[in-house]
mmCIF file of C-alpha atoms and ligand atoms in Angstrom:
data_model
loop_
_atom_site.group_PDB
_atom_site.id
_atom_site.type_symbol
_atom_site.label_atom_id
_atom_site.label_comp_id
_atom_site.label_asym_id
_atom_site.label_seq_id
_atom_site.Cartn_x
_atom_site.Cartn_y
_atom_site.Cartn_z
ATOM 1 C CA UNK A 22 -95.168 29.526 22.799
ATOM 2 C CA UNK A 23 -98.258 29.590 20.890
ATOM 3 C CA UNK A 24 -98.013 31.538 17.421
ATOM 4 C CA UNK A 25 -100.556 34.345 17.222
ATOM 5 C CA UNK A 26 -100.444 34.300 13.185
ATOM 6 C CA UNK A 27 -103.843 35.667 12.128
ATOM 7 C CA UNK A 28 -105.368 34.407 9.341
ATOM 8 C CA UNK A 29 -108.599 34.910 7.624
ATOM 9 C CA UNK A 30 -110.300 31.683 9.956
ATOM 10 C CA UNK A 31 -109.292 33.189 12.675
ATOM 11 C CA UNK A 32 -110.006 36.481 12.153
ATOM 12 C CA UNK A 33 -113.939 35.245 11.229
ATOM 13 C CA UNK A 34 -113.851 33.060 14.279
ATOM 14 C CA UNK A 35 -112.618 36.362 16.446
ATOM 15 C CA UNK A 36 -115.717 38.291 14.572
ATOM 16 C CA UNK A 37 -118.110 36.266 15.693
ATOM 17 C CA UNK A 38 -117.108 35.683 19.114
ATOM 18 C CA UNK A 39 -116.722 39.355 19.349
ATOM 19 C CA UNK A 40 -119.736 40.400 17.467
ATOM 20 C CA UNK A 41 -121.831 38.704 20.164
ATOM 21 C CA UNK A 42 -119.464 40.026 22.587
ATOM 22 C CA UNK A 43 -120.117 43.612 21.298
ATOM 23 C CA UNK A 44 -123.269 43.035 20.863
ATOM 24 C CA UNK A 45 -123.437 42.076 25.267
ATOM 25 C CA UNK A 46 -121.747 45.317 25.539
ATOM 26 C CA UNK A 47 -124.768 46.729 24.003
ATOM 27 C CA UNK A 48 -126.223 46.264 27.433
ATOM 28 C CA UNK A 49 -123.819 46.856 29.580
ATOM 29 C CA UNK A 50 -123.308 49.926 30.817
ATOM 30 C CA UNK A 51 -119.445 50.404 29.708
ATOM 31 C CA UNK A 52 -120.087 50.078 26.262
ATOM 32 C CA UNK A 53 -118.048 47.678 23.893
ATOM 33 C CA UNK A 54 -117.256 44.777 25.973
ATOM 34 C CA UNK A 55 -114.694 42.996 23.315
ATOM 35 C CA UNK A 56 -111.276 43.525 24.095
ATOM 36 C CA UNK A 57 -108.837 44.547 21.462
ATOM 37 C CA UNK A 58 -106.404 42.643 19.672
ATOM 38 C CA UNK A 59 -102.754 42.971 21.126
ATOM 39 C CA UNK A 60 -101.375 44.124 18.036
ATOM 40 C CA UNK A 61 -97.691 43.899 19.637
ATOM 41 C CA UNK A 62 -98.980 40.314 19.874
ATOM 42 C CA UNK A 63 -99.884 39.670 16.380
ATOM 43 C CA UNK A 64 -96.688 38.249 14.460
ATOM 44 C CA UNK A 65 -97.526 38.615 10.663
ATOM 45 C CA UNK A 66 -100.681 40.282 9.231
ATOM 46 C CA UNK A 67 -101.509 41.117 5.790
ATOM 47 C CA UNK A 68 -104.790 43.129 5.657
ATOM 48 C CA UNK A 69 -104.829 42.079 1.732
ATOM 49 C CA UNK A 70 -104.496 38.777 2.782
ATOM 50 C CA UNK A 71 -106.005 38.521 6.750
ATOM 51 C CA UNK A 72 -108.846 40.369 5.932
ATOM 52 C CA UNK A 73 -109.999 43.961 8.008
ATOM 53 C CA UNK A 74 -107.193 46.568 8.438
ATOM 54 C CA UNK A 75 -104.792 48.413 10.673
ATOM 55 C CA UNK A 76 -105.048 52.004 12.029
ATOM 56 C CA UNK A 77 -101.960 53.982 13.382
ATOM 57 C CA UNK A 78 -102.003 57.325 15.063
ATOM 58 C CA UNK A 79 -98.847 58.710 14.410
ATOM 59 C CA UNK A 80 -97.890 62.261 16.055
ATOM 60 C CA UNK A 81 -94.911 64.430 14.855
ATOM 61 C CA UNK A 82 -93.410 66.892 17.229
ATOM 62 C CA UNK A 83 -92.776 69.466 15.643
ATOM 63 C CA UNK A 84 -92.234 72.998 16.220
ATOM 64 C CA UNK A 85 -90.004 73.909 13.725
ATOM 65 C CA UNK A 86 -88.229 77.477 13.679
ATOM 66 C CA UNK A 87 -87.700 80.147 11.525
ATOM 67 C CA UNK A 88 -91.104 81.525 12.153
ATOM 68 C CA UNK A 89 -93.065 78.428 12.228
ATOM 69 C CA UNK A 90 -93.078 77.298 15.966
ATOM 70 C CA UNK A 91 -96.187 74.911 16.195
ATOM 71 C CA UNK A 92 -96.525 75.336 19.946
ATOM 72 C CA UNK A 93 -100.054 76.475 21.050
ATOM 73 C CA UNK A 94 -100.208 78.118 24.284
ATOM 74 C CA UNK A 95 -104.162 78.194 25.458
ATOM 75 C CA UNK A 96 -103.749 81.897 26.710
ATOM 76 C CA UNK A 97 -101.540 83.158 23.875
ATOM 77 C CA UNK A 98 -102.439 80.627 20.878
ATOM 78 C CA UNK A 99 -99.773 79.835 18.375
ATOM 79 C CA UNK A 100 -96.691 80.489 19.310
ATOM 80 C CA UNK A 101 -94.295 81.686 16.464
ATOM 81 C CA UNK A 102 -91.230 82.781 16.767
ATOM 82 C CA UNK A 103 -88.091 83.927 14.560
ATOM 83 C CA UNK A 104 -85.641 83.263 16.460
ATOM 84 C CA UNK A 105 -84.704 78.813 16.511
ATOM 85 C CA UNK A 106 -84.892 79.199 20.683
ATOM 86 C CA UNK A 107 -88.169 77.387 20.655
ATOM 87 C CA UNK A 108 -87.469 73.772 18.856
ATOM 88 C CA UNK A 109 -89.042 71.206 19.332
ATOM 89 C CA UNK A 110 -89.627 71.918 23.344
ATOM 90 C CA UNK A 111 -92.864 71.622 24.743
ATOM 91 C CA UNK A 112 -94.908 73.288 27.065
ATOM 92 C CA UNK A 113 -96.899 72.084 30.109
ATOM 93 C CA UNK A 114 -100.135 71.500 28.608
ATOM 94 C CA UNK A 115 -98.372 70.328 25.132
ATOM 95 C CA UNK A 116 -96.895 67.842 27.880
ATOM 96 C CA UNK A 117 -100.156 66.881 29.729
ATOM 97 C CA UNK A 118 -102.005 66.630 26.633
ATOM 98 C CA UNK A 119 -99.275 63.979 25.790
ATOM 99 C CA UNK A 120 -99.992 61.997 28.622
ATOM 100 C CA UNK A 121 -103.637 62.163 27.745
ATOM 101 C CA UNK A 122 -103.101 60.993 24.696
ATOM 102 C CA UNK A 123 -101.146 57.997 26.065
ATOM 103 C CA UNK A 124 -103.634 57.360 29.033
ATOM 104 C CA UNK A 125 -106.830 57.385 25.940
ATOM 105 C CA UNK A 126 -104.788 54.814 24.303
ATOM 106 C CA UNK A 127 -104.019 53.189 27.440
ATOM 107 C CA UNK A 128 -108.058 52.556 28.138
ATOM 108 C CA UNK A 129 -108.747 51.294 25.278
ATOM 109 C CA UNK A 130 -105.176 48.555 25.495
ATOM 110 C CA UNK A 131 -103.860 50.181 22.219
ATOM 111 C CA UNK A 132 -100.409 51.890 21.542
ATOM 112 C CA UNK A 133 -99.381 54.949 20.108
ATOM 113 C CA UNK A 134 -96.453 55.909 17.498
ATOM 114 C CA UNK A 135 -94.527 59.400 18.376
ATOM 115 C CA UNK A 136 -91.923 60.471 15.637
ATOM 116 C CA UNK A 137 -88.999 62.826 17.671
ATOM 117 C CA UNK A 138 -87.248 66.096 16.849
ATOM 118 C CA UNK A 139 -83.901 65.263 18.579
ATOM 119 C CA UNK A 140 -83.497 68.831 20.155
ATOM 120 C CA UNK A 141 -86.332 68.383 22.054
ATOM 121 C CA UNK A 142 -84.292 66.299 24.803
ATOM 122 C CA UNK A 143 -82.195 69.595 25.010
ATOM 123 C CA UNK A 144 -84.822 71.098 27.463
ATOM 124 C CA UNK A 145 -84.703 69.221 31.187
ATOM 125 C CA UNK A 146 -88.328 69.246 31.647
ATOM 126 C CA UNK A 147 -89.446 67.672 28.073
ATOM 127 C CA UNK A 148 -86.215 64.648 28.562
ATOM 128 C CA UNK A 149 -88.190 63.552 31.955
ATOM 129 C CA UNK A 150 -91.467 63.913 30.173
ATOM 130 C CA UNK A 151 -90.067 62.163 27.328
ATOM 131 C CA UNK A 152 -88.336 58.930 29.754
ATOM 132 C CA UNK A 153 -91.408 58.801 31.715
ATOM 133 C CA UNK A 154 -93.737 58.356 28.734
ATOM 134 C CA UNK A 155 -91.577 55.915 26.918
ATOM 135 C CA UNK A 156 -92.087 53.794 29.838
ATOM 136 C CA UNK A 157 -95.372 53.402 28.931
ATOM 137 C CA UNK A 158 -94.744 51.414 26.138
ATOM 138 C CA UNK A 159 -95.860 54.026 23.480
ATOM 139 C CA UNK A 160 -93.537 53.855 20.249
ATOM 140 C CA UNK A 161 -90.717 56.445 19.774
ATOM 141 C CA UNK A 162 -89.178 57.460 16.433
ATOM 142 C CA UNK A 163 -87.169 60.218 14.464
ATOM 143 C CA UNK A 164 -88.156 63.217 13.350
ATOM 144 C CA UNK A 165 -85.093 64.773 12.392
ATOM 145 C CA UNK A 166 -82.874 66.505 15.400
ATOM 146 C CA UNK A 167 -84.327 70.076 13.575
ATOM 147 C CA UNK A 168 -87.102 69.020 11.958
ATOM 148 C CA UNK A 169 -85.088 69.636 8.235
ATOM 149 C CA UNK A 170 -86.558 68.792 5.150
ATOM 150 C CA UNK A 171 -84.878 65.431 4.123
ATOM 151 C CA UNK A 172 -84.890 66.418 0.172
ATOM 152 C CA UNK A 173 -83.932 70.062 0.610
ATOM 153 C CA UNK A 174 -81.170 69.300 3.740
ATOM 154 C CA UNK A 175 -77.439 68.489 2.306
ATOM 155 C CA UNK A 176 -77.506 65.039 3.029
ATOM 156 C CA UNK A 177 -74.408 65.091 5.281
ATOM 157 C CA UNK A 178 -76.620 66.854 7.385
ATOM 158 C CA UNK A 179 -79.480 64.744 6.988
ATOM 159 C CA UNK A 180 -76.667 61.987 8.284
ATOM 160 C CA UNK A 181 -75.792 63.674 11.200
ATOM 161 C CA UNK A 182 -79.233 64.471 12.327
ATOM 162 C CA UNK A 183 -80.360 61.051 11.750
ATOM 163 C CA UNK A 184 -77.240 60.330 14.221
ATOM 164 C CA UNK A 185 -77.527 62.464 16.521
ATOM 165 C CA UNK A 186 -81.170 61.644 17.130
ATOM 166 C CA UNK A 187 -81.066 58.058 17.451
ATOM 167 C CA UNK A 188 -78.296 57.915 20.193
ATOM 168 C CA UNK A 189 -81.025 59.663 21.834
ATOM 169 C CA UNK A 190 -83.511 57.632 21.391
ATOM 170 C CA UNK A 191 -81.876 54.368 21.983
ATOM 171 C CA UNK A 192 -79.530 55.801 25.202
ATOM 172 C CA UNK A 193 -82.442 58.178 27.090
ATOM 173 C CA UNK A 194 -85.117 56.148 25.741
ATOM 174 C CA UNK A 195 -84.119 52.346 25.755
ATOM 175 C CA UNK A 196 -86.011 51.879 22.542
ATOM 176 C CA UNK A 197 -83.929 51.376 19.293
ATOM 177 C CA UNK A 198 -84.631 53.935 16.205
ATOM 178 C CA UNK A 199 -85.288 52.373 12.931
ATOM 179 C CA UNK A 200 -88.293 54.617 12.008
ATOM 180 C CA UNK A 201 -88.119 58.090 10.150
ATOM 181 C CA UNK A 202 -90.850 60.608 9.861
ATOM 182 C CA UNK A 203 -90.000 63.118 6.981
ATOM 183 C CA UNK A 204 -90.381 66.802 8.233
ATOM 184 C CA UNK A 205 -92.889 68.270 6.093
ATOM 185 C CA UNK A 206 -94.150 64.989 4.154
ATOM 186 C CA UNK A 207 -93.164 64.888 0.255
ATOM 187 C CA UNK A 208 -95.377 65.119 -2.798
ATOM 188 C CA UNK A 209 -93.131 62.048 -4.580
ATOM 189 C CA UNK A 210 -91.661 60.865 -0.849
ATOM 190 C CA UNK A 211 -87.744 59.813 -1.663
ATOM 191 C CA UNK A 212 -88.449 58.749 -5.343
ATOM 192 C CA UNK A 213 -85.341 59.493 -7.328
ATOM 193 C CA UNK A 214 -83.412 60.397 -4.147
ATOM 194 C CA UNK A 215 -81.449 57.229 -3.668
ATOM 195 C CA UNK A 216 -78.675 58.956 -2.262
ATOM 196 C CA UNK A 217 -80.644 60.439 0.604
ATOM 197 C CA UNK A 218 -82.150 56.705 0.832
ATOM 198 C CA UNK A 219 -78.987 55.383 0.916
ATOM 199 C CA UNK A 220 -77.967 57.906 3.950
ATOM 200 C CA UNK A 221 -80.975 56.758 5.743
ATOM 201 C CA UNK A 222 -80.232 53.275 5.549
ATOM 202 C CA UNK A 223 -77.203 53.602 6.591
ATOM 203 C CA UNK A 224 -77.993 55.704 9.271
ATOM 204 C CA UNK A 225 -79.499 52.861 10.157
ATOM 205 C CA UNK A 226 -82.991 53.596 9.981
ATOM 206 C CA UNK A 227 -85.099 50.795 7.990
ATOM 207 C CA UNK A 228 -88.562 52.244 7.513
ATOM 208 C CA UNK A 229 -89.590 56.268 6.682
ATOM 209 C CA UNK A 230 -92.775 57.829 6.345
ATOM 210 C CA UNK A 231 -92.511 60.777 3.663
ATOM 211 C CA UNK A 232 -94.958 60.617 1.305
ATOM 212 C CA UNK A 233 -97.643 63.305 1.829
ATOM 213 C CA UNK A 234 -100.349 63.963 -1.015
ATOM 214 C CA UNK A 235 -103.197 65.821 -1.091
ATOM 215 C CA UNK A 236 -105.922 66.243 -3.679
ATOM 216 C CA UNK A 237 -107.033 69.042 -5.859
ATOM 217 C CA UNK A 238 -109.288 70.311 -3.878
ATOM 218 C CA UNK A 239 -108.574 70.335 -0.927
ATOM 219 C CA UNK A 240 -111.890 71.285 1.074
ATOM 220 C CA UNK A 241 -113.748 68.442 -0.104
ATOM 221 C CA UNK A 242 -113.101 65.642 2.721
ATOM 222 C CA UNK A 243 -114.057 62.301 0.695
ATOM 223 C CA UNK A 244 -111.479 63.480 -1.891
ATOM 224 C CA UNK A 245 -108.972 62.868 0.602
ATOM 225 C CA UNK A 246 -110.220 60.022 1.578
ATOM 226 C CA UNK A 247 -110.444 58.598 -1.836
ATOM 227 C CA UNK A 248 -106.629 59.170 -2.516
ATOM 228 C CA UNK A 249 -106.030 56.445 0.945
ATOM 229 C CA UNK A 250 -105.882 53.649 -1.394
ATOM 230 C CA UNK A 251 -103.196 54.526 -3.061
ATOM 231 C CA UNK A 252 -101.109 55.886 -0.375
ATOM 232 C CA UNK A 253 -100.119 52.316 0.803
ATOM 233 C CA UNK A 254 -96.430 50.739 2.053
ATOM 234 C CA UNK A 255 -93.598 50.400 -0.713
ATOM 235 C CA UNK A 256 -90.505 49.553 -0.731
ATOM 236 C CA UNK A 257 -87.690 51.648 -2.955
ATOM 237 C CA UNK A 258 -85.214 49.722 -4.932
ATOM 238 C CA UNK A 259 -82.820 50.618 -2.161
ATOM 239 C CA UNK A 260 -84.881 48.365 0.381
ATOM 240 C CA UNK A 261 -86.081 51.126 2.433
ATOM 241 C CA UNK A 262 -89.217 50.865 3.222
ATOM 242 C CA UNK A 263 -92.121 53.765 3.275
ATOM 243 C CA UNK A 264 -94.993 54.114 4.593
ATOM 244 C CA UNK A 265 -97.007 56.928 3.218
ATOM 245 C CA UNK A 266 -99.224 59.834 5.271
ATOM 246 C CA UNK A 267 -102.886 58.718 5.296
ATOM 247 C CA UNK A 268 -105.538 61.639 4.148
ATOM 248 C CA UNK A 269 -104.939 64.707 5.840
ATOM 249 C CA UNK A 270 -102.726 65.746 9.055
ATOM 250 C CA UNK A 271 -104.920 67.426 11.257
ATOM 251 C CA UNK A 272 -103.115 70.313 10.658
ATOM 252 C CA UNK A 273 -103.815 70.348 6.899
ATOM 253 C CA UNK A 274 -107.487 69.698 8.315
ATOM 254 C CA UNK A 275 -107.743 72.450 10.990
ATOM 255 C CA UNK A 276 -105.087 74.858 10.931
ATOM 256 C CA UNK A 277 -104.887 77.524 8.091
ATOM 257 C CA UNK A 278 -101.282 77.678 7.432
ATOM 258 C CA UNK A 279 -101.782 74.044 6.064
ATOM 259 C CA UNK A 280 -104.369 74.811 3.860
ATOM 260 C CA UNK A 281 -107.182 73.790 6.895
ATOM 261 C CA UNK A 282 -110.217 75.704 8.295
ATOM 262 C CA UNK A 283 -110.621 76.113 12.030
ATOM 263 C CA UNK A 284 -113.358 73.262 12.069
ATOM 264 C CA UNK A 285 -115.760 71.156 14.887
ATOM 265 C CA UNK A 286 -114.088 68.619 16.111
ATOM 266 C CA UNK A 287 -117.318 66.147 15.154
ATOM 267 C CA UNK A 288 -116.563 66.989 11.482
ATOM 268 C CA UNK A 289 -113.113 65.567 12.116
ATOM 269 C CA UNK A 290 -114.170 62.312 14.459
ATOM 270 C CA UNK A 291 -116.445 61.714 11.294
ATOM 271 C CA UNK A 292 -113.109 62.030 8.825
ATOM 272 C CA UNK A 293 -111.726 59.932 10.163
ATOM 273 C CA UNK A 294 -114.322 57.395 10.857
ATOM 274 C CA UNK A 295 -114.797 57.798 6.898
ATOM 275 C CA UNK A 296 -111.269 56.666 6.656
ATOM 276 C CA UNK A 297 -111.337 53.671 8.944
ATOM 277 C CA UNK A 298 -114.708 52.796 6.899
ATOM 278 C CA UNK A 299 -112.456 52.803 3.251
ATOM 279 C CA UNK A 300 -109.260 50.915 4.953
ATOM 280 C CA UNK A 301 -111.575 48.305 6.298
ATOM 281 C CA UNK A 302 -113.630 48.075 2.647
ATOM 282 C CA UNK A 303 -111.033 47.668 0.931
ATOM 283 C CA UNK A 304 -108.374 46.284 2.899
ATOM 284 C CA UNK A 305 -105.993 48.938 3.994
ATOM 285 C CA UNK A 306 -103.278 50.305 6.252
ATOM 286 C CA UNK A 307 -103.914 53.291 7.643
ATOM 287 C CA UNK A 308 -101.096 55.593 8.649
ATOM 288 C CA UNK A 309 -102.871 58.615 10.064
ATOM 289 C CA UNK A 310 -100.736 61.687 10.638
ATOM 290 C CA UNK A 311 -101.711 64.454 14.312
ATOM 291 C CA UNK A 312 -100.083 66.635 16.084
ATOM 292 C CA UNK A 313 -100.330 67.122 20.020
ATOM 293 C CA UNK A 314 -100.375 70.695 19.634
ATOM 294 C CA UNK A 315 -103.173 70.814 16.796
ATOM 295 C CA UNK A 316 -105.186 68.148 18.394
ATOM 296 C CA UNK A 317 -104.607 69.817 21.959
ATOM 297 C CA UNK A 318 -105.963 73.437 20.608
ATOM 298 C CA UNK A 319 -109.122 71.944 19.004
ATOM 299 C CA UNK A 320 -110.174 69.027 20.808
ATOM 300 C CA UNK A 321 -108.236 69.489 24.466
ATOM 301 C CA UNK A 322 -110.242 66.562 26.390
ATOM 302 C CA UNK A 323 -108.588 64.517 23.668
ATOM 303 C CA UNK A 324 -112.099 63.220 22.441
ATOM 304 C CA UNK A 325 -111.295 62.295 18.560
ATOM 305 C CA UNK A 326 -108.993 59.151 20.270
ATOM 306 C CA UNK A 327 -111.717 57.639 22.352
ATOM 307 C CA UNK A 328 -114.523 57.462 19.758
ATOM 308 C CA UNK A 329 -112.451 56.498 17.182
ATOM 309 C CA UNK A 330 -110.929 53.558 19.020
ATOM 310 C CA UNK A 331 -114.584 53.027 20.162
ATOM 311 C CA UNK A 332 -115.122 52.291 16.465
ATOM 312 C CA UNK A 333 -112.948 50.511 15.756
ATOM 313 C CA UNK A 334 -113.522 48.068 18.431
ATOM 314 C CA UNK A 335 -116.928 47.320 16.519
ATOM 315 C CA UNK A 336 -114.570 45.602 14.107
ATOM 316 C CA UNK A 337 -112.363 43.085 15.700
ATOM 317 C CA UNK A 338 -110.204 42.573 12.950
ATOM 318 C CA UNK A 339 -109.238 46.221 13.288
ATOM 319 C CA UNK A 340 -106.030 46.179 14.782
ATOM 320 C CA UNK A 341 -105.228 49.815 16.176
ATOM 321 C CA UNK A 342 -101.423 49.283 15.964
ATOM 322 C CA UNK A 343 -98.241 51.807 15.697
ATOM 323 C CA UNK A 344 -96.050 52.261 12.850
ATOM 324 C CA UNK A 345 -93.335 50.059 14.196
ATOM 325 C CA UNK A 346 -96.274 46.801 14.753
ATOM 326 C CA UNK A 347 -97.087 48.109 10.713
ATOM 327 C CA UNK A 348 -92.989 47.782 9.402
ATOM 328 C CA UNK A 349 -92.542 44.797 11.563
ATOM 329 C CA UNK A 350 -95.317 42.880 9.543
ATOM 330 C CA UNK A 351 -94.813 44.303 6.373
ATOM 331 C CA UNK A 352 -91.094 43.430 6.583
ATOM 332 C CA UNK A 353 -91.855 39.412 7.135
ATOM 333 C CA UNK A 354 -94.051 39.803 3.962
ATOM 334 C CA UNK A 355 -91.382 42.115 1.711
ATOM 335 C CA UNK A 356 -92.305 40.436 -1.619
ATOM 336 C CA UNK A 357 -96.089 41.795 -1.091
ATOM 337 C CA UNK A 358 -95.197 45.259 -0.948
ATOM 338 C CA UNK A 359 -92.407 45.720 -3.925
HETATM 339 ZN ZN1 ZN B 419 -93.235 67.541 11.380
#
């Protein structure tokens, strides 16, 4: 079987073949006329080394209780609720915007990463949405069975959650767990909390994504994007490996518990083309971090996916990739990211 290693000749042969191919598409009525790179075909890539960059959209589902349910209903709004009957369940248009999401990615022959809350296979209707969508090939990973901190949670707990929710995954789901996203994201991720490292590791969960920065102020967009650089794959000591929130969550971009402003959905397609612009300058991953239910109440038709991948097929040696495609490379390559 032929290796699909890329490497910087390759990736300048694929730009020119697909430059000209783009620029065909120019006049063609269907647009971009390249086809993506298979990143689930692309066996080791180094962006510092390969050249261009690689672009995850990673959604949490969460809907956390104790008064922060982030469920939006498009008759009632936000949901929020004291009492902890809510979870992480979803509602019918939280679960059609899902499959939106999947078919967007699906057009454009990209992949998506979803991060878990366990409970949410409590609920009958969400564990057939939930087997039905894994089908599709989308990647599924942890996000806590009750969306609990992972530095403020007893680490027993932490444990038993991590547990819990990856004999769902891996029995309901057929796809095997090694992938953590941290509830909440974490101003110093898991630094100086090797023992909840250790947990997670032996959990038996290889990768998390924790670390969630933001800058001092907040409303000015290109600060956040400025700070992308440095929020790049590490490993700790303990030989977990993290990979750190990109720039904003939509939430900390749109919704005002977070810090956000309700906004236009162009201002956030052109965030996050600004991002794609730095990670390709200078090399990057990029880990971005959205939530169906944020993304459903401000953009419903789902538009913010289809021109960004759009974009990014202007660039063939963007690969639009999920988390997993990003640990799996990173982890052939360990020395480069200590
Ligand atoms: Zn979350």
């Amino acid at each position: 079987m032929a290796e699909t290693q890329p490497t910087r000749r390759t990736f300048l042969r694929n730009s020119t073949l697909a430059a000209a191919a783009a620029l065909l598409g120019t006049f063609s009525t269907t647009g971009y006329s390249s086809s993506p790179r298979k990143a689930e075909g692309v066996r080791r890539y180094n962006p510092k080394k390969d050249g261009g960059c690689a672009v995850s959209f990673g959604y949490d589902m969460d809907m956390p209780c104790g008064g922060n349910t982030y469920l939006y209903d498009r008759s009632l709004g936000w949901l929020y609720t004291d009492e902890c009957a809510a979870h992480g369940h979803l509602n019918q248009d939280v679960r059609d915007y899902i499959n939106l999401l999947g078919a967007r990615a699906e057009d454009a022959g990209v992949k998506l990463q979803f991060f878990l809350e366990g409970n949410t296979f409590e609920k009958p209707e969400d564990m057939a949405h939930w087997k039905a969508f894994a089908k599709r090939g989308h990647a599924m990973d942890s996000h806590m069975y009750y969306h609990d901190s992972l530095i403020r949670t007893p680490v027993e707990e932490v444990t038993r959650q991590l547990g819990k929710t990856k004999h769902l995954i891996e029995t309901e789901l057929q796809q095997k767990n090694i992938g953590l996203r941290g509830p909440g994201g974490y101003r110093n991720a898991l630094r100086g909390r090797e023992d909840v490292q250790r947990a997670v590791l032996e959990a038996g969960i290889e990768w998390v994504s924790t670390q969630f920065q933001y800058p001092s102020n907040r409303d000015d967009d290109r600060a956040w994007v400025e700070r992308i650089p440095e929020q790049q794959p590490f490993y700790y000591e303990t030989g977990l490996l993290e990979i750190p929130f990109a720039g904003h969550q939509d939430r900390s971009f749109f919704d005002v518990d977070m810090g956000g402003s309700p906004r236009p959905v162009d201002e956030w397609i052109a965030y996050l083309k600004q991002c794609i612009d730095i990670a390709y300058e200078k090399n990057l991953f990029l880990a971005l971090t959205v939530h169906p239910s944020t993304s459903f109440k401000h953009d419903p038709q789902a538009r913010y996916l289809k021109e960004v991948f759009a974009y990014c097929r202007q660039r063939p040696d963007i690969l639009v990739c999920t988390y997993r495609d990003m640990y799996r490379w990173i982890s052939q390559d360990k020395a480069a990211y200590a």
